[in-house]
CSV table of C-alpha atoms in Angstrom, one decimal:
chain,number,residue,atom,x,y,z
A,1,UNK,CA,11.1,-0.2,50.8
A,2,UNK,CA,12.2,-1.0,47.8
A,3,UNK,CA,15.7,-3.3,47.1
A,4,UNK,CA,17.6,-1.9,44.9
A,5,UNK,CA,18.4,-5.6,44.0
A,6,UNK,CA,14.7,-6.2,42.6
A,7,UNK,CA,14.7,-3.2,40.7
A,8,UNK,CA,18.3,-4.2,38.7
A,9,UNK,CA,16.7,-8.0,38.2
A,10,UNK,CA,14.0,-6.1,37.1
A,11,UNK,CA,16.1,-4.2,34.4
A,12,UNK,CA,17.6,-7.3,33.2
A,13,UNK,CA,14.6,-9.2,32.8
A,14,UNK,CA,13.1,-6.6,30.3
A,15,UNK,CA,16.1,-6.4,28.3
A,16,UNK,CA,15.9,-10.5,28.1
A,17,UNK,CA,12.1,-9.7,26.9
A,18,UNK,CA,13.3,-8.2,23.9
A,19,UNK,CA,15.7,-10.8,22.5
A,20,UNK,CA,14.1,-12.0,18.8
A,21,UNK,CA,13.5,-15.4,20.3
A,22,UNK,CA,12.0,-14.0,22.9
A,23,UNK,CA,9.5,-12.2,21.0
A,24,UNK,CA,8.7,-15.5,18.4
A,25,UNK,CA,8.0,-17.3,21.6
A,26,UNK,CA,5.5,-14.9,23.2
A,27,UNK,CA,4.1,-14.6,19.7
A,28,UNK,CA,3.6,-18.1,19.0
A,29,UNK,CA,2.0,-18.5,23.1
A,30,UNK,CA,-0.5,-15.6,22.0
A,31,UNK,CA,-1.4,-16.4,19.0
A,32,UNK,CA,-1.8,-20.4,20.5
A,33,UNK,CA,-3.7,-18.5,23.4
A,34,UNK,CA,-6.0,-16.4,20.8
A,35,UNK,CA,-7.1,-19.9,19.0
A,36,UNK,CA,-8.2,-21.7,22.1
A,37,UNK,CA,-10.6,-18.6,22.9
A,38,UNK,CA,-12.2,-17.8,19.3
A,39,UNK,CA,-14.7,-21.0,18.3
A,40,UNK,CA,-14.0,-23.0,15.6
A,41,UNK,CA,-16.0,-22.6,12.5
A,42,UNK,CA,-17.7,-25.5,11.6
A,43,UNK,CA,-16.5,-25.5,7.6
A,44,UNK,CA,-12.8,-25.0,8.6
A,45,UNK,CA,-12.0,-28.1,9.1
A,46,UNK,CA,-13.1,-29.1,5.7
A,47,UNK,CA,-10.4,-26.1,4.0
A,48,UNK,CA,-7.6,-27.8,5.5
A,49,UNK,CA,-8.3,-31.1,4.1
A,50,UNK,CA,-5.2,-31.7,0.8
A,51,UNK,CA,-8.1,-33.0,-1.4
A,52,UNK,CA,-10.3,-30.2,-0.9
A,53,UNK,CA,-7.3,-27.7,-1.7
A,54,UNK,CA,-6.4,-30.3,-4.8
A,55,UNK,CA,-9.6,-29.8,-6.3
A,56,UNK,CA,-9.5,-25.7,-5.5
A,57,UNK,CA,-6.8,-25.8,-7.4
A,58,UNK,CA,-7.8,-28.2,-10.2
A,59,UNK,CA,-11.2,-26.2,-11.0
A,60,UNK,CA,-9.0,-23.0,-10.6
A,61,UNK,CA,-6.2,-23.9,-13.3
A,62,UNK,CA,-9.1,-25.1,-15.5
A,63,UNK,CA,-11.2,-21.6,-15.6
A,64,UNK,CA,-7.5,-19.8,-15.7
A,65,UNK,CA,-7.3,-22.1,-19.3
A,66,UNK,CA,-11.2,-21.5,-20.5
A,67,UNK,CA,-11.2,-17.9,-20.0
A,68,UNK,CA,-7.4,-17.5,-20.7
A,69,UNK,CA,-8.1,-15.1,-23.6
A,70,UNK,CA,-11.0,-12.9,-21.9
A,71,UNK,CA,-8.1,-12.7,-18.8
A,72,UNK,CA,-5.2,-11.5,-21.5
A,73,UNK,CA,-7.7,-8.7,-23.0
A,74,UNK,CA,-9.0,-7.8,-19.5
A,75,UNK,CA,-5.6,-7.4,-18.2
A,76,UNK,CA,-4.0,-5.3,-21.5
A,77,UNK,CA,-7.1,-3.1,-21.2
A,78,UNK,CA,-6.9,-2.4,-17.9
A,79,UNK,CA,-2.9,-1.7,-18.5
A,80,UNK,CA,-3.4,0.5,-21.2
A,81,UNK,CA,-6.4,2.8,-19.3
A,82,UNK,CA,-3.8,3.1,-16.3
A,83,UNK,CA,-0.9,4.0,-19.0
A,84,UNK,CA,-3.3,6.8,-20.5
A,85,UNK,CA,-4.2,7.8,-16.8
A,86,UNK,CA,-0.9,8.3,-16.0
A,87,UNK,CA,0.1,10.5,-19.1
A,88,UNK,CA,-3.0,12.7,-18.7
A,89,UNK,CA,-2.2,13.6,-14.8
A,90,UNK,CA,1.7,14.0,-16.4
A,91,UNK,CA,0.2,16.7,-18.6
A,92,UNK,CA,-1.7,18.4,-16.4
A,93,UNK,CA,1.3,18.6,-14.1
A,94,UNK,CA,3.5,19.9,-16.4
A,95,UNK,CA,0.0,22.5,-17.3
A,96,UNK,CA,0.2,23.4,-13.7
A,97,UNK,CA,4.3,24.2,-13.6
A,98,UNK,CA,4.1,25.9,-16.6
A,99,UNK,CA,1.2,28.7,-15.1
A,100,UNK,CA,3.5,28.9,-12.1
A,101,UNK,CA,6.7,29.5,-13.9
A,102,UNK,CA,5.0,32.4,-15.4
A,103,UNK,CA,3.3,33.7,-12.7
A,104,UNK,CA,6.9,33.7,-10.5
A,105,UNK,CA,8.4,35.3,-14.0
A,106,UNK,CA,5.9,37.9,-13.9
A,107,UNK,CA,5.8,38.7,-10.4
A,108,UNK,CA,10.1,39.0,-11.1
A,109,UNK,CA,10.2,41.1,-13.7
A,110,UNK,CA,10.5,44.8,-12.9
A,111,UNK,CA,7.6,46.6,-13.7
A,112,UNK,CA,8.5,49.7,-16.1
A,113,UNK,CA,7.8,53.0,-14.8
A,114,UNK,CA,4.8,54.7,-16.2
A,115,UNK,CA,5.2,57.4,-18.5
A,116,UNK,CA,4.5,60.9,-17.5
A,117,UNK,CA,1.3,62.0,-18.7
A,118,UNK,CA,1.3,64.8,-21.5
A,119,UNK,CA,-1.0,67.7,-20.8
A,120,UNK,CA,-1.4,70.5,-23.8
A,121,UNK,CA,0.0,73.3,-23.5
A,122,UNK,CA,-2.2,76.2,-24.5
């Protein structure tokens, strides 16, 4: 049988599970956990080292300053397609309300009754 005890511990201990800290702590042991089990890659190492990330960075402000201008004219094309994008779907929504304003108008109105047809007399 169960002791009604075990079962209130129980309880409490859940509730103690989901305190913030709590949760860092078992996501810090997993994630500790996950990088024992996955190998190490062999060219890691090498991405951590400061020089390595110095020079990334050296050889990356360097192209960002060769090619500054290409980047400027890339990025203000690209801008001004994405501005024309956006007013072409902006008229074809307002193409699309307009058809269904009339079609609700014209469903509204009250159709006229039709005149009586006119047979001769004779």
């Amino acid at each position: 049988m169960i002791d009604p005890k075990a079962i209130e511990q129980a309880a409490q201990c859940g509730s103690m599970l989901n305190h913030p800290i709590a949760q860092g702590t078992m996501m810090a042991a997993s994630g500790f956990a996950a990088s024992r089990l996955v190998p190490p890659l062999p060219g890691l190492n090498l991405l951590r080292n400061p020089l390595v990330l110095l020079a990334g960075g050296i050889a990356a402000g360097y192209l960002l300053h060769k090619y500054e201008k290409e980047i400027i004219q890339f990025l203000a094309k690209s801008t001004g397609m994405g501005k024309d994008f956006v007013l072409h779907q902006k008229e074809n929504l307002e193409d699309l309300l307009a058809e269904a304003q009339e079609k609700e108008a014209a469903a509204a109105a009250p159709q006229a009754p039709a005149a009586p047809a006119v047979t001769p007399q004779g």
